[in-house]
Amino acid sequence: GLDVAFRSGLYIDATASRFKKTGQRAFHFNGKLFGLGVPLTVTETPLEVTVGYRHQAPRSRVVPYFGAGLGIYRYQETPDGDDLSENVDRRHAGYLAVGGVEFRVSRWVGLSGDLQYTRVPGILGDGGISKEVNENNLGGVALRFRTIIGR
């Protein structure tokens, strides 16, 4: 990602990330999940832009921040096998809110921890287990830690 922080406290953050998990297709029946033994890879690729405010008191190494933003989220399901009709590849817009604290280790190095809430409605829920359990939000809450290089 890339952060641009201004002297006024305003910051802009652009982030690209990727999550990939391998598992298996499942079947939902009477509130229970049953694995089907069909290998499946799920990949999520978010591109997010956040605008927020950082409050850095003079001579303080602790910098609290908060922000809100928008993102484009790509969701893919790729089962093993030759049947490409079972592949899922969707993109959807979502939004996020973030708050955290940065600790300046030195003038050029910082460490941060934050909590991010993301909501991506409508990308799930059209079929499969997500439809059966009425799940249509790809988002959720994430705890993030970062190393920051720069002032």
Coordinates of N, CA, C and O in Angstrom, one line a residue:
G1 N 0.8 -1.2 0.0 CA 0.0 0.0 0.0 C 0.8 1.2 0.0 O 2.1 1.2 0.1
L2 N 0.2 2.4 -0.1 CA 0.9 3.7 -0.1 C 0.0 4.6 0.7 O -1.2 4.8 0.5
D3 N 0.7 5.3 1.6 CA 0.1 6.3 2.5 C 0.7 7.6 2.1 O 1.9 7.7 2.0
V4 N -0.1 8.7 2.0 CA 0.3 10.0 1.8 C -0.3 10.8 2.9 O -1.5 10.9 3.0
A5 N 0.6 11.3 3.8 CA 0.1 12.1 5.0 C 0.5 13.6 4.8 O 1.6 13.9 4.4
F6 N -0.5 14.4 5.1 CA -0.2 15.9 4.9 C 0.0 16.5 6.3 O -0.5 16.0 7.3
R7 N 0.6 17.7 6.4 CA 0.9 18.3 7.6 C -0.4 18.7 8.4 O -0.5 18.8 9.6
S8 N -1.5 18.9 7.7 CA -2.8 19.2 8.3 C -3.4 18.1 9.1 O -4.4 18.2 9.8
G9 N -2.9 16.8 8.9 CA -3.4 15.7 9.6 C -4.2 14.8 8.6 O -4.4 13.6 8.9
L10 N -4.6 15.3 7.5 CA -5.3 14.5 6.5 C -4.3 13.5 5.9 O -3.1 13.7 5.7
Y11 N -4.9 12.3 5.6 CA -4.1 11.3 4.9 C -4.9 10.5 3.9 O -6.1 10.5 4.0
I12 N -4.2 10.0 2.9 CA -4.9 9.2 1.9 C -4.1 7.9 1.8 O -2.8 7.9 1.8
D13 N -4.8 6.8 1.8 CA -4.2 5.5 1.8 C -4.7 4.7 0.6 O -6.0 4.6 0.5
A14 N -3.9 4.1 -0.2 CA -4.3 3.2 -1.3 C -3.7 1.8 -1.0 O -2.5 1.8 -0.8
T15 N -4.5 0.8 -1.0 CA -4.0 -0.5 -0.6 C -4.5 -1.6 -1.6 O -5.7 -1.5 -2.0
A16 N -3.7 -2.5 -2.0 CA -4.0 -3.6 -2.8 C -3.6 -4.8 -2.0 O -2.4 -4.9 -1.5
S17 N -4.4 -5.8 -1.8 CA -4.0 -7.0 -1.1 C -4.7 -8.2 -1.8 O -5.4 -8.1 -2.7
R18 N -4.3 -9.4 -1.2 CA -4.8 -10.6 -1.8 C -4.9 -11.7 -0.7 O -4.0 -11.9 0.1
F19 N -6.0 -12.4 -0.7 CA -6.3 -13.5 0.3 C -6.6 -14.7 -0.6 O -7.5 -14.7 -1.4
K20 N -5.9 -15.8 -0.3 CA -6.2 -17.1 -1.0 C -6.2 -18.2 -0.1 O -5.4 -18.4 0.8
K21 N -7.3 -19.1 -0.2 CA -7.5 -20.2 0.7 C -7.9 -21.4 -0.1 O -8.8 -21.3 -0.9
T22 N -7.3 -22.5 0.2 CA -7.7 -23.8 -0.5 C -8.5 -24.7 0.5 O -8.1 -24.8 1.6
G23 N -9.6 -25.2 0.0 CA -10.4 -26.1 0.8 C -11.2 -27.0 -0.1 O -10.6 -27.6 -1.0
Q24 N -12.5 -27.2 0.2 CA -13.3 -28.1 -0.6 C -14.7 -27.6 -0.7 O -15.2 -26.9 0.2
R25 N -15.4 -28.0 -1.7 CA -16.8 -27.7 -1.8 C -17.6 -28.4 -0.7 O -17.1 -29.4 -0.2
A26 N -18.7 -27.8 -0.3 CA -19.5 -28.3 0.8 C -20.9 -28.3 0.5 O -21.4 -27.6 -0.4
F27 N -21.7 -29.0 1.3 CA -23.1 -29.1 1.2 C -23.7 -28.7 2.5 O -23.2 -29.2 3.6
H28 N -24.8 -27.9 2.5 CA -25.4 -27.5 3.8 C -26.8 -28.2 3.9 O -27.6 -28.1 3.0
F29 N -27.0 -28.8 5.1 CA -28.2 -29.6 5.3 C -28.6 -29.5 6.8 O -27.8 -29.9 7.6
N30 N -29.8 -29.0 7.1 CA -30.2 -29.0 8.5 C -29.3 -28.3 9.4 O -29.0 -28.7 10.5
G31 N -28.7 -27.2 8.9 CA -27.8 -26.4 9.8 C -26.4 -27.0 9.9 O -25.5 -26.5 10.7
K32 N -26.0 -28.0 9.2 CA -24.7 -28.6 9.2 C -24.0 -28.6 7.9 O -24.7 -28.7 6.8
L33 N -22.7 -28.5 7.9 CA -21.9 -28.5 6.6 C -21.3 -29.9 6.5 O -20.8 -30.4 7.4
F34 N -21.3 -30.3 5.2 CA -20.7 -31.6 4.9 C -19.8 -31.4 3.7 O -20.2 -30.9 2.7
G35 N -18.5 -31.7 3.9 CA -17.5 -31.6 2.8 C -17.8 -32.6 1.7 O -18.2 -33.7 2.0
L36 N -17.6 -32.1 0.5 CA -17.9 -33.0 -0.7 C -16.6 -33.6 -1.3 O -16.7 -34.4 -2.2
G37 N -15.4 -33.2 -0.8 CA -14.2 -33.8 -1.3 C -13.7 -33.2 -2.6 O -12.8 -33.7 -3.2
V38 N -14.4 -32.2 -3.1 CA -14.0 -31.5 -4.4 C -13.1 -30.3 -4.0 O -13.6 -29.3 -3.4
P39 N -11.8 -30.4 -4.3 CA -10.9 -29.3 -4.0 C -11.4 -27.9 -4.6 O -11.9 -27.9 -5.7
L40 N -11.2 -26.9 -3.8 CA -11.7 -25.5 -4.2 C -10.7 -24.5 -3.7 O -10.3 -24.6 -2.6
T41 N -10.4 -23.5 -4.5 CA -9.6 -22.4 -4.1 C -10.4 -21.1 -4.2 O -11.1 -20.9 -5.2
V42 N -10.4 -20.4 -3.1 CA -11.2 -19.1 -3.0 C -10.1 -18.0 -3.0 O -9.2 -18.1 -2.1
T43 N -10.3 -17.0 -3.8 CA -9.3 -15.8 -3.8 C -10.1 -14.5 -3.7 O -11.1 -14.3 -4.4
E44 N -9.7 -13.7 -2.8 CA -10.3 -12.3 -2.7 C -9.2 -11.3 -2.9 O -8.1 -11.4 -2.3
T45 N -9.5 -10.3 -3.8 CA -8.5 -9.3 -4.1 C -9.1 -7.9 -4.0 O -9.9 -7.5 -4.9
P46 N -8.9 -7.3 -2.8 CA -9.5 -5.9 -2.7 C -8.5 -4.8 -3.1 O -7.3 -4.9 -2.9
L47 N -9.0 -3.8 -3.7 CA -8.3 -2.5 -4.0 C -9.1 -1.4 -3.3 O -10.2 -1.2 -3.6
E48 N -8.4 -0.8 -2.3 CA -9.1 0.1 -1.4 C -8.4 1.5 -1.3 O -7.2 1.5 -1.4
V49 N -9.2 2.5 -1.2 CA -8.7 3.9 -1.0 C -9.4 4.4 0.2 O -10.7 4.4 0.3
T50 N -8.6 4.9 1.1 CA -9.1 5.5 2.4 C -8.7 6.9 2.6 O -7.5 7.2 2.3
V51 N -9.6 7.8 3.1 CA -9.2 9.1 3.4 C -9.5 9.3 4.9 O -10.5 8.8 5.4
G52 N -8.6 9.9 5.6 CA -8.8 10.0 7.0 C -8.0 11.1 7.7 O -7.4 12.0 7.0
Y53 N -7.9 11.1 9.0 CA -7.2 12.1 9.8 C -6.3 11.4 10.8 O -6.7 10.4 11.4
R54 N -5.1 11.9 10.9 CA -4.1 11.5 11.8 C -3.8 12.6 12.8 O -3.6 13.8 12.3
H55 N -3.8 12.4 14.1 CA -3.5 13.4 15.0 C -2.2 13.2 15.7 O -2.0 12.3 16.5
Q56 N -1.2 14.0 15.3 CA 0.2 13.9 15.8 C 0.5 15.1 16.7 O 0.7 16.2 16.2
A57 N 0.5 14.9 18.0 CA 0.8 16.0 18.9 C 2.3 16.2 18.8 O 3.1 15.3 18.5
P58 N 2.8 17.5 19.0 CA 4.2 17.8 19.0 C 5.0 16.8 19.9 O 4.6 16.6 21.0
R59 N 6.1 16.3 19.4 CA 7.0 15.5 20.1 C 6.4 14.1 20.6 O 7.0 13.4 21.4
S60 N 5.3 13.8 20.1 CA 4.7 12.5 20.5 C 5.0 11.4 19.5 O 5.0 11.7 18.3
R61 N 5.3 10.2 20.0 CA 5.6 9.1 19.1 C 4.3 8.3 18.8 O 4.3 7.3 18.1
V62 N 3.2 8.7 19.4 CA 1.9 8.0 19.3 C 1.0 8.8 18.4 O 0.7 10.0 18.7
V63 N 0.5 8.2 17.3 CA -0.3 8.9 16.4 C -1.6 8.1 16.1 O -1.7 7.2 15.4
P64 N -2.7 8.6 16.8 CA -4.0 7.9 16.5 C -4.5 8.4 15.2 O -4.3 9.5 14.7
Y65 N -5.3 7.5 14.5 CA -5.9 7.9 13.2 C -7.2 7.2 13.0 O -7.5 6.1 13.6
F66 N -8.0 7.7 12.1 CA -9.3 7.1 11.7 C -9.6 7.5 10.3 O -9.1 8.6 9.8
G67 N -10.4 6.7 9.6 CA -10.7 7.1 8.2 C -11.8 6.3 7.7 O -12.4 5.3 8.3
A68 N -12.2 6.6 6.5 CA -13.3 5.9 5.8 C -12.9 5.8 4.3 O -12.2 6.6 3.8
G69 N -13.4 4.8 3.6 CA -13.0 4.6 2.2 C -14.0 3.8 1.4 O -15.0 3.2 1.9
L70 N -13.6 3.6 0.2 CA -14.3 2.8 -0.8 C -13.3 1.7 -1.4 O -12.1 2.0 -1.4
G71 N -13.9 0.7 -1.9 CA -13.0 -0.3 -2.5 C -13.8 -1.1 -3.6 O -15.0 -1.1 -3.7
I72 N -13.0 -1.7 -4.4 CA -13.5 -2.7 -5.4 C -12.9 -4.0 -5.0 O -11.7 -4.2 -4.8
Y73 N -13.8 -5.0 -4.9 CA -13.4 -6.3 -4.4 C -13.7 -7.4 -5.4 O -14.8 -7.4 -6.0
R74 N -12.7 -8.2 -5.7 CA -12.8 -9.3 -6.7 C -12.9 -10.6 -5.9 O -12.0 -10.8 -5.0
Y75 N -13.9 -11.4 -6.1 CA -14.1 -12.7 -5.4 C -14.1 -13.8 -6.5 O -14.8 -13.7 -7.5
Q76 N -13.2 -14.8 -6.3 CA -13.1 -15.9 -7.2 C -13.2 -17.3 -6.5 O -12.6 -17.4 -5.4
E77 N -13.9 -18.2 -7.1 CA -13.9 -19.6 -6.7 C -13.5 -20.4 -7.9 O -14.0 -20.3 -8.9
T78 N -12.4 -21.2 -7.6 CA -11.9 -22.1 -8.7 C -11.8 -23.5 -8.2 O -10.9 -23.8 -7.5
P79 N -12.7 -24.4 -8.6 CA -12.6 -25.8 -8.3 C -11.6 -26.5 -9.1 O -11.4 -26.1 -10.3
D80 N -11.0 -27.5 -8.6 CA -10.1 -28.3 -9.4 C -10.9 -29.1 -10.4 O -12.1 -29.5 -10.2
G81 N -10.4 -29.2 -11.6 CA -11.2 -30.0 -12.7 C -11.3 -29.2 -13.9 O -10.8 -28.0 -14.0
D82 N -11.9 -29.8 -14.9 CA -12.0 -29.2 -16.3 C -13.3 -28.4 -16.5 O -13.4 -27.8 -17.5
D83 N -14.2 -28.5 -15.6 CA -15.5 -27.9 -15.8 C -15.5 -26.4 -15.4 O -15.6 -26.0 -14.2
L84 N -15.2 -25.5 -16.4 CA -15.1 -24.1 -16.1 C -16.4 -23.4 -15.8 O -16.4 -22.3 -15.3
S85 N -17.5 -24.1 -16.0 CA -18.8 -23.5 -15.7 C -19.0 -23.3 -14.2 O -19.9 -22.6 -13.7
E86 N -18.2 -24.0 -13.4 CA -18.4 -23.9 -11.9 C -17.5 -22.8 -11.3 O -17.6 -22.5 -10.1
N87 N -16.7 -22.2 -12.1 CA -15.9 -21.1 -11.7 C -16.7 -19.9 -11.3 O -17.7 -19.6 -12.0
V88 N -16.4 -19.1 -10.3 CA -17.0 -17.9 -9.9 C -16.0 -16.8 -10.0 O -14.9 -16.9 -9.5
D89 N -16.3 -15.7 -10.7 CA -15.5 -14.5 -10.7 C -16.3 -13.3 -10.7 O -17.0 -12.9 -11.7
R90 N -16.4 -12.6 -9.6 CA -17.3 -11.4 -9.4 C -16.5 -10.2 -8.9 O -15.6 -10.4 -8.1
R91 N -17.0 -9.1 -9.2 CA -16.4 -7.8 -8.7 C -17.6 -7.0 -8.2 O -18.6 -7.0 -8.7
H92 N -17.3 -6.3 -7.1 CA -18.4 -5.5 -6.4 C -17.7 -4.4 -5.6 O -16.6 -4.5 -5.1
A93 N -18.4 -3.3 -5.5 CA -17.9 -2.1 -4.7 C -18.3 -2.4 -3.3 O -19.3 -3.0 -3.0
G94 N -17.5 -1.8 -2.4 CA -17.8 -1.9 -1.0 C -17.3 -0.6 -0.3 O -16.7 0.2 -0.9
Y95 N -17.5 -0.6 1.0 CA -16.9 0.5 1.8 C -16.3 0.1 3.1 O -16.5 -1.1 3.5
L96 N -15.5 0.9 3.7 CA -14.8 0.5 4.9 C -14.7 1.7 5.9 O -14.8 2.9 5.5
A97 N -14.4 1.4 7.1 CA -14.1 2.3 8.2 C -12.9 1.7 9.0 O -12.8 0.5 9.2
V98 N -12.0 2.6 9.3 CA -10.7 2.1 10.0 C -10.4 3.1 11.1 O -10.6 4.3 11.1
G99 N -9.8 2.5 12.2 CA -9.2 3.3 13.3 C -8.1 2.6 13.9 O -8.1 1.4 14.0
G100 N -7.0 3.3 14.3 CA -5.9 2.7 14.8 C -4.9 3.6 15.4 O -5.2 4.8 15.6
V101 N -3.7 3.1 15.8 CA -2.7 3.9 16.4 C -1.3 3.5 15.7 O -1.0 2.3 15.5
E102 N -0.6 4.5 15.4 CA 0.8 4.4 14.9 C 1.8 4.7 15.9 O 1.6 5.7 16.6
F103 N 2.8 3.9 16.1 CA 3.9 4.2 17.0 C 5.2 4.5 16.2 O 5.6 3.7 15.4
R104 N 5.7 5.7 16.3 CA 6.9 6.1 15.6 C 8.1 5.5 16.4 O 8.4 5.9 17.5
V105 N 8.8 4.6 15.8 CA 10.0 4.0 16.4 C 11.2 4.9 16.2 O 12.0 5.1 17.0
S106 N 11.2 5.5 15.0 CA 12.3 6.5 14.7 C 11.6 7.5 13.7 O 10.5 7.4 13.3
R107 N 12.4 8.4 13.2 CA 11.9 9.4 12.3 C 11.4 8.7 11.0 O 10.5 9.2 10.3
W108 N 12.1 7.6 10.6 CA 11.7 7.0 9.3 C 11.0 5.6 9.4 O 10.7 5.0 8.4
V109 N 10.8 5.2 10.6 CA 10.2 3.9 10.8 C 9.0 4.0 11.8 O 9.2 4.6 12.9
G110 N 7.9 3.4 11.5 CA 6.7 3.3 12.4 C 6.1 1.9 12.4 O 6.3 1.2 11.4
L111 N 5.4 1.6 13.4 CA 4.6 0.4 13.5 C 3.2 0.8 13.8 O 2.9 1.7 14.6
S112 N 2.2 0.2 13.2 CA 0.8 0.5 13.5 C 0.0 -0.7 13.6 O 0.3 -1.8 13.1
G113 N -1.1 -0.5 14.4 CA -2.1 -1.6 14.5 C -3.5 -0.9 14.4 O -3.7 0.2 14.9
D114 N -4.4 -1.5 13.7 CA -5.7 -0.9 13.5 C -6.8 -2.0 13.3 O -6.5 -3.1 13.1
L115 N -8.0 -1.5 13.5 CA -9.2 -2.3 13.3 C -9.9 -1.8 12.1 O -10.2 -0.6 12.0
Q116 N -10.2 -2.6 11.1 CA -11.0 -2.2 9.9 C -12.2 -3.0 9.8 O -12.3 -4.2 9.9
Y117 N -13.3 -2.2 9.5 CA -14.6 -2.8 9.2 C -14.9 -2.6 7.8 O -14.8 -1.5 7.3
T118 N -15.2 -3.7 7.1 CA -15.5 -3.6 5.6 C -16.8 -4.2 5.3 O -17.2 -5.2 5.9
R119 N -17.6 -3.6 4.4 CA -18.9 -4.1 4.0 C -18.9 -4.2 2.5 O -18.7 -3.2 1.8
V120 N -19.2 -5.4 2.0 CA -19.3 -5.6 0.5 C -20.5 -6.4 0.3 O -20.6 -7.6 0.1
P121 N -21.7 -5.7 0.3 CA -23.0 -6.3 0.1 C -23.2 -6.8 -1.4 O -22.7 -6.1 -2.3
G122 N -23.9 -7.9 -1.5 CA -24.3 -8.3 -2.9 C -23.3 -9.1 -3.7 O -23.7 -9.6 -4.7
I123 N -22.1 -9.3 -3.2 CA -21.2 -10.1 -3.9 C -21.4 -11.6 -3.7 O -21.0 -12.5 -4.5
L124 N -22.0 -12.0 -2.6 CA -22.3 -13.4 -2.3 C -23.8 -13.5 -2.2 O -24.6 -12.5 -2.3
G125 N -24.3 -14.7 -2.1 CA -25.8 -14.9 -1.8 C -26.6 -15.3 -3.0 O -27.8 -15.5 -2.9
D126 N -26.0 -15.4 -4.2 CA -26.7 -15.8 -5.4 C -26.9 -17.3 -5.6 O -27.7 -17.7 -6.3
G127 N -26.1 -18.0 -4.9 CA -26.1 -19.5 -5.0 C -25.3 -20.2 -4.0 O -24.6 -19.5 -3.2
G128 N -25.4 -21.5 -4.0 CA -24.5 -22.3 -3.0 C -24.9 -22.1 -1.6 O -26.0 -21.7 -1.2
I129 N -23.9 -22.3 -0.7 CA -24.2 -22.2 0.7 C -24.5 -20.8 1.1 O -25.3 -20.5 2.0
S130 N -23.8 -19.8 0.5 CA -24.1 -18.4 0.9 C -25.6 -18.0 0.7 O -26.1 -17.3 1.5
K131 N -26.2 -18.6 -0.3 CA -27.6 -18.3 -0.5 C -28.5 -19.0 0.5 O -29.4 -18.5 1.1
E132 N -28.1 -20.3 0.8 CA -28.9 -21.1 1.8 C -28.8 -20.5 3.2 O -29.8 -20.6 4.0
V133 N -27.7 -19.9 3.6 CA -27.6 -19.3 4.9 C -27.8 -17.8 5.0 O -27.5 -17.2 5.9
N134 N -28.2 -17.3 3.8 CA -28.6 -15.9 3.7 C -27.4 -14.9 4.0 O -27.5 -13.9 4.7
E135 N -26.2 -15.3 3.4 CA -25.0 -14.5 3.6 C -24.7 -13.8 2.3 O -24.5 -14.4 1.3
N136 N -24.7 -12.4 2.4 CA -24.5 -11.7 1.1 C -23.4 -10.6 1.3 O -23.2 -9.8 0.4
N137 N -22.7 -10.6 2.5 CA -21.7 -9.6 2.7 C -20.3 -10.3 2.8 O -20.0 -11.1 3.7
L138 N -19.4 -9.9 1.9 CA -18.1 -10.5 1.9 C -17.2 -9.8 2.9 O -16.2 -10.3 3.3
G139 N -17.6 -8.7 3.5 CA -16.8 -8.0 4.4 C -16.8 -8.6 5.8 O -17.2 -9.7 6.0
G140 N -16.3 -7.8 6.8 CA -16.2 -8.2 8.1 C -15.2 -7.3 8.9 O -14.9 -6.2 8.4
V141 N -14.7 -7.8 10.0 CA -13.8 -7.0 10.8 C -12.4 -7.6 10.7 O -12.3 -8.9 10.8
A142 N -11.4 -6.8 10.6 CA -10.0 -7.3 10.5 C -9.1 -6.5 11.4 O -9.3 -5.3 11.5
L143 N -8.2 -7.2 12.0 CA -7.2 -6.6 12.8 C -5.9 -6.6 12.0 O -5.5 -7.7 11.5
R144 N -5.3 -5.4 11.8 CA -4.1 -5.3 10.9 C -2.9 -4.7 11.7 O -3.1 -3.9 12.5
F145 N -1.8 -5.2 11.3 CA -0.5 -4.7 11.8 C 0.4 -4.3 10.6 O 0.4 -5.1 9.6
R146 N 1.0 -3.2 10.7 CA 1.9 -2.7 9.5 C 3.2 -2.2 10.0 O 3.3 -1.6 11.1
T147 N 4.2 -2.3 9.2 CA 5.5 -1.6 9.3 C 5.5 -0.5 8.3 O 5.2 -0.7 7.2
I148 N 5.8 0.7 8.8 CA 5.8 1.9 7.9 C 7.2 2.4 7.7 O 7.9 2.6 8.7
I149 N 7.6 2.6 6.5 CA 8.8 3.2 6.1 C 8.6 4.6 5.5 O 7.8 4.7 4.6
G150 N 9.1 5.6 6.2 CA 8.9 7.0 5.7 C 8.4 7.9 6.8 O 8.2 7.4 7.9
R151 N 8.4 9.2 6.6 CA 8.0 10.1 7.6 C 6.5 10.3 7.6 O 5.6 10.5 7.7

